[in-house]
Structures are given as structure tokens and as C-alpha cells.
Short mmCIF file of C-alpha atoms in Angstrom, two decimals:
data_model
loop_
_atom_site.label_atom_id
_atom_site.label_comp_id
_atom_site.label_asym_id
_atom_site.label_seq_id
_atom_site.Cartn_x
_atom_site.Cartn_y
_atom_site.Cartn_z
CA MET Y 1 -21.85 9.72 -15.23
CA SER Y 2 -18.65 11.69 -15.58
CA ASP Y 3 -18.59 15.43 -15.17
CA ARG Y 4 -17.32 15.71 -18.71
CA CYS Y 5 -20.48 14.08 -20.02
CA ARG Y 6 -22.63 16.48 -18.04
CA ASP Y 7 -20.68 19.40 -19.44
CA LEU Y 8 -21.18 18.10 -22.95
CA HIS Y 9 -24.89 18.06 -22.40
CA ARG Y 10 -25.06 21.58 -21.07
CA SER Y 11 -22.72 23.03 -23.64
CA ASP Y 12 -24.57 21.61 -26.60
CA GLY Y 13 -27.98 23.18 -26.96
CA THR Y 14 -29.00 20.53 -29.46
CA PHE Y 15 -29.02 17.91 -26.75
CA GLY Y 16 -32.67 17.53 -26.03
CA MET Y 17 -32.48 14.81 -23.41
CA SER Y 18 -30.57 13.69 -20.37
CA VAL Y 19 -27.78 11.45 -21.47
CA ILE Y 20 -25.48 9.23 -19.56
CA ILE Y 21 -22.68 8.05 -21.79
CA ILE Y 22 -20.43 5.27 -20.66
CA ALA Y 23 -18.06 4.22 -23.37
CA THR Y 24 -16.61 0.76 -23.13
CA GLN Y 25 -14.20 -0.77 -25.55
CA VAL Y 26 -15.44 -4.16 -26.63
CA GLY Y 27 -13.38 -6.05 -29.24
CA GLY Y 28 -12.10 -2.85 -30.86
CA GLY Y 29 -15.48 -1.10 -30.92
CA MET Y 30 -17.27 1.25 -28.61
CA HIS Y 31 -20.51 0.91 -26.79
CA LEU Y 32 -22.54 3.94 -25.92
CA HIS Y 33 -25.08 3.52 -23.21
CA ARG Y 34 -27.63 6.15 -22.47
CA VAL Y 35 -30.61 6.76 -20.32
CA THR Y 36 -33.22 9.07 -21.74
CA LYS Y 37 -35.02 11.70 -19.75
CA SER Y 38 -38.00 9.38 -19.61
CA GLY Y 39 -35.78 6.73 -18.09
CA HIS Y 40 -35.44 4.40 -21.09
CA TYR Y 41 -32.17 2.63 -21.66
CA ARG Y 42 -30.62 2.57 -25.10
CA SER Y 43 -27.31 1.25 -26.28
CA ALA Y 44 -25.49 1.18 -29.56
CA ARG Y 45 -22.24 -0.31 -30.71
CA TYR Y 46 -19.89 1.56 -33.02
CA ASP Y 47 -16.81 0.26 -34.71
CA ILE Y 48 -13.89 2.64 -34.25
CA GLY Y 49 -13.89 3.65 -37.92
CA GLU Y 50 -17.54 4.65 -37.83
CA ALA Y 51 -17.01 6.95 -34.88
CA THR Y 52 -16.47 10.17 -36.80
CA ASP Y 53 -18.44 9.35 -39.94
CA PRO Y 54 -21.70 11.28 -39.75
CA ALA Y 55 -23.32 9.04 -42.34
CA SER Y 56 -22.58 5.80 -40.54
CA SER Y 57 -25.10 3.77 -38.70
CA PRO Y 58 -24.20 1.87 -35.62
CA THR Y 59 -23.90 -1.88 -35.79
CA ASN Y 60 -27.15 -2.33 -33.95
CA ASP Y 61 -29.19 0.71 -34.65
CA THR Y 62 -31.15 1.44 -31.53
CA SER Y 63 -29.81 4.95 -31.01
CA SER Y 64 -31.13 8.26 -32.02
CA SER Y 65 -29.26 10.96 -33.93
CA HIS Y 66 -28.58 12.62 -30.58
CA VAL Y 67 -26.28 9.82 -29.61
CA LYS Y 68 -24.46 9.99 -32.94
CA SER Y 69 -24.03 13.75 -32.45
CA ALA Y 70 -22.65 13.16 -29.01
CA LEU Y 71 -20.27 10.54 -30.27
CA ARG Y 72 -18.98 12.81 -33.07
CA MET Y 73 -18.55 15.68 -30.62
CA VAL Y 74 -16.70 13.57 -28.11
CA CYS Y 75 -14.45 11.95 -30.70
CA SER Y 76 -13.59 15.22 -32.38
CA SER Y 77 -13.19 17.33 -29.31
CA SER Y 78 -10.43 17.43 -26.78
CA VAL Y 79 -12.76 15.94 -24.20
CA SER Y 80 -11.47 12.53 -23.25
CA ILE Y 81 -13.72 9.58 -22.77
CA ARG Y 82 -13.01 7.31 -19.92
CA MET Y 83 -12.44 4.05 -21.72
CA ALA Y 84 -12.76 0.93 -19.68
CA ASN Y 85 -12.77 -2.71 -20.52
CA SER Y 86 -15.82 -4.86 -19.86
CA ALA Y 87 -15.34 -4.59 -16.07
CA VAL Y 88 -16.31 -0.92 -15.88
CA SER Y 89 -17.09 -0.98 -12.18
CA SER Y 90 -13.69 0.38 -10.97
CA ARG Y 91 -14.80 3.95 -11.73
CA GLY Y 92 -11.14 4.92 -11.72
CA ARG Y 93 -10.61 4.64 -7.96
CA ARG Y 94 -6.91 4.31 -7.29
CA ALA Y 95 -5.14 3.51 -4.09
CA LEU Y 96 -1.52 3.27 -3.06
CA VAL Y 97 -0.33 0.90 -0.35
CA VAL Y 98 3.05 1.74 1.13
CA GLU Y 99 4.19 -1.39 2.94
CA ASP Y 100 7.49 -3.25 3.10
CA ASN Y 101 6.00 -6.65 3.89
CA ALA Y 102 5.21 -8.59 0.70
CA ILE Y 103 2.66 -10.82 2.40
CA MET Y 104 0.73 -7.88 3.75
CA ARG Y 105 0.76 -6.29 0.30
CA LEU Y 106 -0.65 -9.51 -1.15
CA VAL Y 107 -3.54 -9.42 1.30
CA VAL Y 108 -4.24 -5.73 0.67
CA ARG Y 109 -4.09 -6.41 -3.08
CA LYS Y 110 -6.85 -8.99 -2.74
CA LEU Y 111 -8.93 -6.79 -0.46
CA MET Y 112 -8.71 -3.90 -2.91
CA LYS Y 113 -9.46 -6.11 -5.89
CA GLU Y 114 -12.66 -7.20 -4.16
CA GLN Y 115 -13.63 -3.55 -3.91
CA GLY Y 116 -12.79 -2.89 -7.55
CA ILE Y 117 -10.01 -0.48 -6.67
CA VAL Y 118 -6.89 -0.23 -8.79
CA LEU Y 119 -3.97 -0.66 -6.42
CA GLU Y 120 -0.38 0.46 -6.74
CA GLU Y 121 2.24 -0.73 -4.31
CA ALA Y 122 5.35 0.88 -2.88
CA GLU Y 123 7.74 -1.07 -0.69
CA ASN Y 124 8.84 1.99 1.27
CA GLY Y 125 8.09 5.65 1.78
CA LYS Y 126 10.71 6.84 -0.71
CA VAL Y 127 9.09 4.87 -3.56
CA ALA Y 128 5.73 6.40 -2.63
CA VAL Y 129 7.10 9.94 -2.64
CA GLU Y 130 8.83 9.31 -6.00
CA SER Y 131 5.55 8.07 -7.48
CA VAL Y 132 3.84 11.29 -6.51
CA LYS Y 133 6.73 13.38 -7.83
CA GLU Y 134 6.32 11.55 -11.15
CA GLY Y 135 2.79 12.90 -11.28
CA LYS Y 136 0.78 9.93 -10.07
CA SER Y 137 -2.28 10.63 -7.97
CA TYR Y 138 -4.42 8.46 -5.77
CA ASP Y 139 -7.79 8.51 -4.06
CA LEU Y 140 -6.42 6.83 -0.95
CA ILE Y 141 -3.00 6.08 0.51
CA LEU Y 142 -2.43 3.32 3.08
CA MET Y 143 0.83 3.99 4.86
CA ASP Y 144 2.77 1.54 6.99
CA ARG Y 145 4.81 2.98 9.84
CA GLU Y 146 8.04 1.03 10.03
CA MET Y 147 9.86 0.67 6.74
CA SER Y 148 13.49 0.81 5.74
CA VAL Y 149 14.85 3.64 3.52
CA MET Y 150 11.98 5.97 4.46
CA ASP Y 151 9.41 5.29 7.16
CA GLY Y 152 5.73 6.17 7.18
CA HIS Y 153 6.05 9.33 9.28
CA GLU Y 154 8.64 10.86 6.97
CA ALA Y 155 6.83 9.80 3.82
CA THR Y 156 3.57 11.31 5.10
CA LYS Y 157 5.33 14.58 5.94
CA GLN Y 158 6.94 14.74 2.51
CA LEU Y 159 3.71 13.94 0.70
CA ARG Y 160 1.91 16.74 2.54
CA LEU Y 161 4.74 19.12 1.73
CA LEU Y 162 4.31 18.18 -1.92
CA GLY Y 163 0.71 19.31 -1.63
CA VAL Y 164 -0.89 15.88 -1.62
CA LYS Y 165 -4.41 16.19 -0.25
CA THR Y 166 -5.31 12.51 -0.62
CA PRO Y 167 -6.50 10.81 2.58
CA ILE Y 168 -3.57 9.03 4.17
CA VAL Y 169 -4.47 6.20 6.51
CA ALA Y 170 -1.63 5.07 8.74
CA LEU Y 171 -1.37 1.35 9.40
CA SER Y 172 0.59 -0.07 12.27
CA SER Y 173 0.55 -3.03 14.60
CA ASP Y 174 2.17 -0.99 17.39
CA SER Y 175 -0.70 1.14 18.45
CA GLN Y 176 0.78 3.22 21.25
CA GLN Y 177 -0.80 6.63 21.57
CA CYS Y 178 2.51 8.42 20.95
CA ASP Y 179 2.82 6.59 17.61
CA ARG Y 180 -0.68 7.60 16.61
CA ASP Y 181 -0.03 11.22 17.59
CA LEU Y 182 3.21 11.28 15.66
CA PHE Y 183 1.50 10.01 12.55
CA LEU Y 184 -1.39 12.42 12.83
CA ARG Y 185 1.04 15.32 13.36
CA ALA Y 186 2.92 14.21 10.24
CA GLY Y 187 -0.32 14.69 8.30
CA ALA Y 188 -2.08 11.33 8.34
CA ASP Y 189 -5.87 11.51 8.49
CA GLU Y 190 -6.38 8.39 10.49
CA PHE Y 191 -4.66 5.53 12.23
CA VAL Y 192 -5.82 1.94 11.77
CA GLU Y 193 -4.43 -1.07 13.55
CA LYS Y 194 -3.00 -3.89 11.46
CA PRO Y 195 -3.73 -6.33 10.07
CA LEU Y 196 -6.13 -4.77 7.61
CA THR Y 197 -9.39 -6.69 7.39
CA LYS Y 198 -12.35 -6.56 5.04
CA ASP Y 199 -14.43 -4.66 7.59
CA LYS Y 200 -11.69 -2.16 8.38
CA LEU Y 201 -11.13 -1.46 4.70
CA ALA Y 202 -14.87 -1.10 4.10
CA GLY Y 203 -14.98 1.42 6.93
CA ILE Y 204 -12.09 3.40 5.46
CA LEU Y 205 -13.58 3.40 1.96
CA SER Y 206 -16.96 4.44 3.27
CA LYS Y 207 -15.48 7.26 5.35
CA TYR Y 208 -13.63 8.76 2.39
CA GLY Y 209 -16.43 8.25 -0.11
CA LEU Y 210 -14.69 5.54 -2.08
CA GLN Y 211 -17.18 2.73 -1.71
CA MET N 1 -12.82 -42.29 4.27
CA GLU N 2 -16.34 -41.07 3.71
CA ILE N 3 -16.78 -37.37 2.81
CA GLY N 4 -18.86 -36.50 5.88
CA LYS N 5 -16.25 -37.97 8.20
CA LEU N 6 -13.45 -36.12 6.42
CA GLN N 7 -15.37 -32.87 6.66
CA ARG N 8 -16.03 -33.36 10.38
CA ARG N 9 -12.38 -34.17 10.93
CA TYR N 10 -11.44 -31.00 9.06
CA LEU N 11 -13.78 -28.84 11.14
CA ASP N 12 -12.59 -30.39 14.41
CA PHE N 13 -8.97 -29.89 13.43
CA THR N 14 -9.56 -26.28 12.40
CA SER N 15 -11.41 -25.62 15.63
CA THR N 16 -8.48 -26.98 17.63
CA LEU N 17 -6.04 -24.73 15.79
CA PHE N 18 -8.04 -21.69 16.82
CA HIS N 19 -8.69 -22.95 20.33
CA GLU N 20 -4.99 -23.63 20.94
CA GLY N 21 -4.04 -20.21 19.62
CA PHE N 22 -2.12 -21.37 16.57
CA LEU N 23 -4.42 -19.36 14.35
CA ASP N 24 -6.53 -16.26 14.90
CA ASN N 25 -9.29 -14.43 13.06
CA GLN N 26 -6.90 -13.15 10.41
CA PHE N 27 -6.70 -16.70 9.00
CA THR N 28 -10.49 -16.68 8.69
CA GLN N 29 -10.19 -13.37 6.84
CA LEU N 30 -7.88 -15.02 4.32
CA GLN N 31 -10.30 -17.90 3.86
CA GLN N 32 -13.12 -15.43 3.25
CA LEU N 33 -11.06 -13.72 0.56
CA GLN N 34 -10.66 -16.99 -1.34
CA ASP N 35 -13.14 -17.28 -4.20
CA GLU N 36 -13.56 -18.59 -7.76
CA SER N 37 -11.25 -15.90 -9.12
CA SER N 38 -8.49 -16.93 -6.70
CA PRO N 39 -9.30 -20.48 -5.58
CA GLU N 40 -5.87 -21.03 -4.03
CA PHE N 41 -5.46 -17.66 -2.37
CA VAL N 42 -4.91 -19.06 1.13
CA LEU N 43 -2.36 -21.56 -0.12
CA GLU N 44 -0.58 -18.80 -2.05
CA VAL N 45 -0.33 -16.53 0.98
CA VAL N 46 0.67 -19.30 3.37
CA THR N 47 3.31 -20.64 0.96
CA LEU N 48 4.81 -17.17 0.75
CA PHE N 49 4.76 -17.03 4.55
CA PHE N 50 6.65 -20.33 4.74
CA GLU N 51 9.33 -19.18 2.27
CA ASP N 52 9.69 -15.77 3.86
CA SER N 53 9.80 -17.06 7.45
CA GLU N 54 12.46 -19.68 6.82
CA LYS N 55 14.70 -17.08 5.18
CA LEU N 56 14.17 -14.76 8.13
CA LEU N 57 14.87 -17.48 10.69
CA ASP N 58 18.13 -18.32 8.92
CA GLU N 59 19.09 -14.65 8.84
CA LEU N 60 18.26 -14.29 12.52
CA SER N 61 20.47 -17.26 13.41
CA ARG N 62 23.35 -15.79 11.42
CA THR N 63 22.95 -12.31 12.88
CA LEU N 64 22.65 -13.47 16.48
CA ASP N 65 25.65 -15.73 16.04
CA GLN N 66 27.97 -12.76 15.51
CA GLN N 67 30.37 -11.62 18.20
CA ALA N 68 29.04 -8.08 18.01
CA VAL N 69 25.32 -8.46 17.44
CA ASP N 70 23.65 -5.87 15.26
CA PHE N 71 20.42 -5.57 17.24
CA LYS N 72 18.91 -3.16 14.73
CA LYS N 73 19.27 -5.77 12.04
CA VAL N 74 17.82 -8.46 14.33
CA ASP N 75 14.91 -6.17 15.13
CA ALA N 76 14.28 -5.47 11.45
CA HIS N 77 14.05 -9.19 10.71
CA VAL N 78 11.78 -9.83 13.69
CA HIS N 79 9.60 -6.92 12.58
CA GLN N 80 9.18 -8.59 9.20
CA LEU N 81 8.41 -11.96 10.76
CA LYS N 82 5.88 -10.36 13.07
CA GLY N 83 4.18 -8.64 10.16
CA SER N 84 4.05 -11.79 8.06
CA SER N 85 2.76 -13.98 10.85
CA ALA N 86 0.11 -11.39 11.75
CA SER N 87 -0.97 -11.24 8.10
CA ILE N 88 -1.79 -14.91 7.97
CA GLY N 89 -3.11 -15.20 11.51
CA ALA N 90 -0.21 -17.23 12.94
CA GLN N 91 -0.92 -15.88 16.40
CA ARG N 92 1.62 -17.77 18.50
CA VAL N 93 4.47 -16.88 16.14
CA LYS N 94 3.40 -13.25 16.22
CA ASN N 95 3.24 -13.21 20.03
CA VAL N 96 6.79 -14.51 20.37
CA CYS N 97 7.92 -11.81 17.93
CA VAL N 98 6.47 -9.14 20.24
CA ALA N 99 8.63 -10.40 23.13
CA PHE N 100 11.56 -10.83 20.77
CA ARG N 101 11.44 -7.16 19.76
CA ASN N 102 11.50 -6.11 23.42
CA PHE N 103 14.75 -8.03 23.90
CA CYS N 104 16.17 -6.39 20.76
CA GLU N 105 15.37 -3.00 22.21
CA GLU N 106 17.15 -3.95 25.44
CA MET N 107 20.06 -5.35 23.36
CA ASN N 108 19.75 -8.54 25.35
CA GLN N 109 21.48 -11.26 23.35
CA GLU N 110 20.51 -14.06 25.70
CA GLY N 111 16.87 -13.03 25.62
CA CYS N 112 17.01 -12.79 21.84
CA LEU N 113 18.49 -16.25 21.49
CA ARG N 114 15.79 -17.66 23.75
CA CYS N 115 13.13 -15.98 21.62
CA LEU N 116 14.73 -17.27 18.46
CA ARG N 117 14.45 -20.83 19.75
CA GLN N 118 10.84 -20.21 20.75
CA VAL N 119 9.82 -18.55 17.51
CA ARG N 120 11.47 -21.27 15.44
CA ASN N 121 9.60 -23.87 17.47
CA GLU N 122 6.28 -22.06 17.08
CA TYR N 123 6.87 -21.54 13.38
CA PHE N 124 7.49 -25.21 12.66
CA LEU N 125 4.51 -26.20 14.79
CA VAL N 126 2.15 -23.94 12.85
CA LYS N 127 3.72 -24.97 9.56
CA ASN N 128 3.04 -28.60 10.41
CA LYS N 129 -0.54 -27.79 11.42
CA LEU N 130 -1.22 -25.83 8.24
CA GLU N 131 0.24 -28.55 6.04
CA THR N 132 -2.06 -31.05 7.76
CA LEU N 133 -5.00 -28.70 7.18
CA PHE N 134 -4.24 -28.37 3.47
CA ALA N 135 -3.79 -32.14 3.17
CA LEU N 136 -7.24 -32.65 4.72
CA GLU N 137 -8.70 -30.17 2.24
CA GLN N 138 -7.15 -32.10 -0.62
CA GLN N 139 -8.55 -35.36 0.70
CA ILE N 140 -12.06 -33.88 0.90
CA VAL N 141 -11.87 -32.52 -2.64
CA ALA N 142 -10.39 -35.78 -3.96
CA ALA N 143 -13.31 -37.64 -2.38
CA GLY N 144 -15.72 -35.38 -4.27
CA GLY N 145 -16.73 -33.16 -1.36
CA SER N 146 -16.40 -29.46 -0.65
CA VAL N 147 -14.30 -27.94 2.09
CA PRO N 148 -16.55 -26.75 4.94
CA MET N 149 -15.93 -23.34 6.41
CA MET N 150 -16.05 -22.35 10.06
CA TRP N 151 -17.91 -19.08 9.60
#
């Protein structure tokens, strides 16, 4: 349940029950799913046009007026709903892999897809820094060491100087201690030896609460 | 050939590839990532490896053929080849790249040329092995069987 939904519940005294609202867009409509305080699951589908019409009934009317109130409030307020398509499981987790090798990026792409994580890719440190300067944010950054244009050390330093607090996991196949130290001094949180495997990624995601 | 025999042949061949060091655990990782949503994932990655490696080997030949060798450029190419080969589990190719990079650092042209010959040799060996492996997989599927996995 998003924090916004919790806030809605607390801010509206008319809400008489615990509500979890997950809105999904299905064929142009919206599904509201809720769990009542007693633990019962209810769902209702609304066409987009019905969303703000207080008199409308949902397409399959299993909801209570509380849900309709919630829907009107959410649609009319500045609170944004996290809309997802039918594969809701991503929960908005976003990662950035900074890696110049296309084959490695392909493998990481598949690994991340398995975990339901939206992945962006940068072929060198400069592209990664530019992405952040453009306002993009991530839950995890995987940073290769050796890259042309801008290497991993420099990119990590610059990202930290920009105020990026995201965990940065350095990836390298040359695991000499001096390399690890250099990366950690640059601001990386961790150093993992390449190639990235399923288990290593699971460990990283678990450590940073992304699993 | 009967499905069971094809499958045994496939498993024996795969086992040999690992035993002889052509492939390492990273190849198994790729196989484990293959599923219904990406049924040709391994083939996709390996095909990209073939294309990428042959370009790099050509570039390496050209760069090392110069009168004044740009060892930084050579090293950059070897770095890429090392990364690609490690990503697919082509262990012997990767190992030669490690030695190759040392010669680049020493700016040793003779050593680099030796490594180039070795890495080219190892690359074409593993390419041949992988093509045989994929052909066996196709034969099993064509015969109506499923490809057995080592893990």
C-alpha cells in the first residue's frame, strides 16, 4: 500500500475502514482493490468516465460507498495514483546499470527483469551522471569500473557530489584490494566481483531492501 | 537417432565442455535465465558474443599490425573481449585475455601478438563447440524431445 493511500485514510475522517487501494489500468478502466478491516477482499472496476461521477455505479458493483468516496477524492485531488498495467508487481523499483559491455548489459537486463525491476542502462559514467542531472532517480545503481569517456570511480564521485544517496554497487572483474578501496573511497557502498549472477543480485537486492 | 540417445549425447558433450574448461558456471547461469518468456535467451547472448568477438579480433589484428602500436587501444579491445567472454562463461577465452592485458600493460608487442593468436584459436574452438551444442539441441527438439539440463 502506498504512503499516499495511508495518508488519504487518515486525512479523511469518513473513512471507516482500513483500505488498501491499488489502481490498475485495465483496457481503459480502473480497478480498485481493497481489503477491509475485517480482512475481506473487495474489488470494483470503473470506467474512466465514471471516476468522478458521484452517481455512477461501478461496472461490477461489489464496492461500498467508501470506495467510491475514495475514488472521487483521489481523482479530484492532487494526489497521484500509481497506475500500473496488469503486471503490478514491479512496485516502481528502478535500477541503473552503468556498463560499457553490451553483452553484460543484456545479462543484467534479464536478471533484473526476473526480479521485476525496471532497468535503465548507461554505456558509460558520463551518461549515468547526465541521467541524474536530468532528474532521474533510482533505487540501485550498478557501476562498472573500466569504461571509456568516464570510468566508474569518477562517475561515483560525481554522483555523490550531486547528492545521490542511492546505493551504488561497484562491479569489476579485477578485484585487487586497491581497486576496491578506490571505489569505496569514491562513494560506492559495496564491491561485487563480475560476472553478476542470480545469487549475487539476490544478495544485493536483499541487502538494500529491494527484494 | 532416438531421443534418449540424443539427450545422453547432449549431456555428455556439455559435460566435456565444462570439464575441458571451455565453459564455466556463467554459461549455466545463462541457461537458468532462459524461460518461456525468452526461450532463445542463450542463443541471443551467444550470437551477440560471436558478432562482438569477431569484430574485436579484427580490430586487434589491425591495431597490432601498426608500426607504432597503440597499446591503450589494444588493451581497451581486450578488456571488452574479456568482459564478453566472462559474461557467457567462455572461460578459456577469458583466461587468455587476462594474460593479454598483462602484455598490453608491459607494452610487449611480441607477447600481445602471441596472445592474439591464442585468443583467436580459443575463440574459434569455443564457437565451434557452442554451434555443435546448439545443433544437438535442435536435433532433440526436432525429434520431439526436450533439452536436458545439467543442473
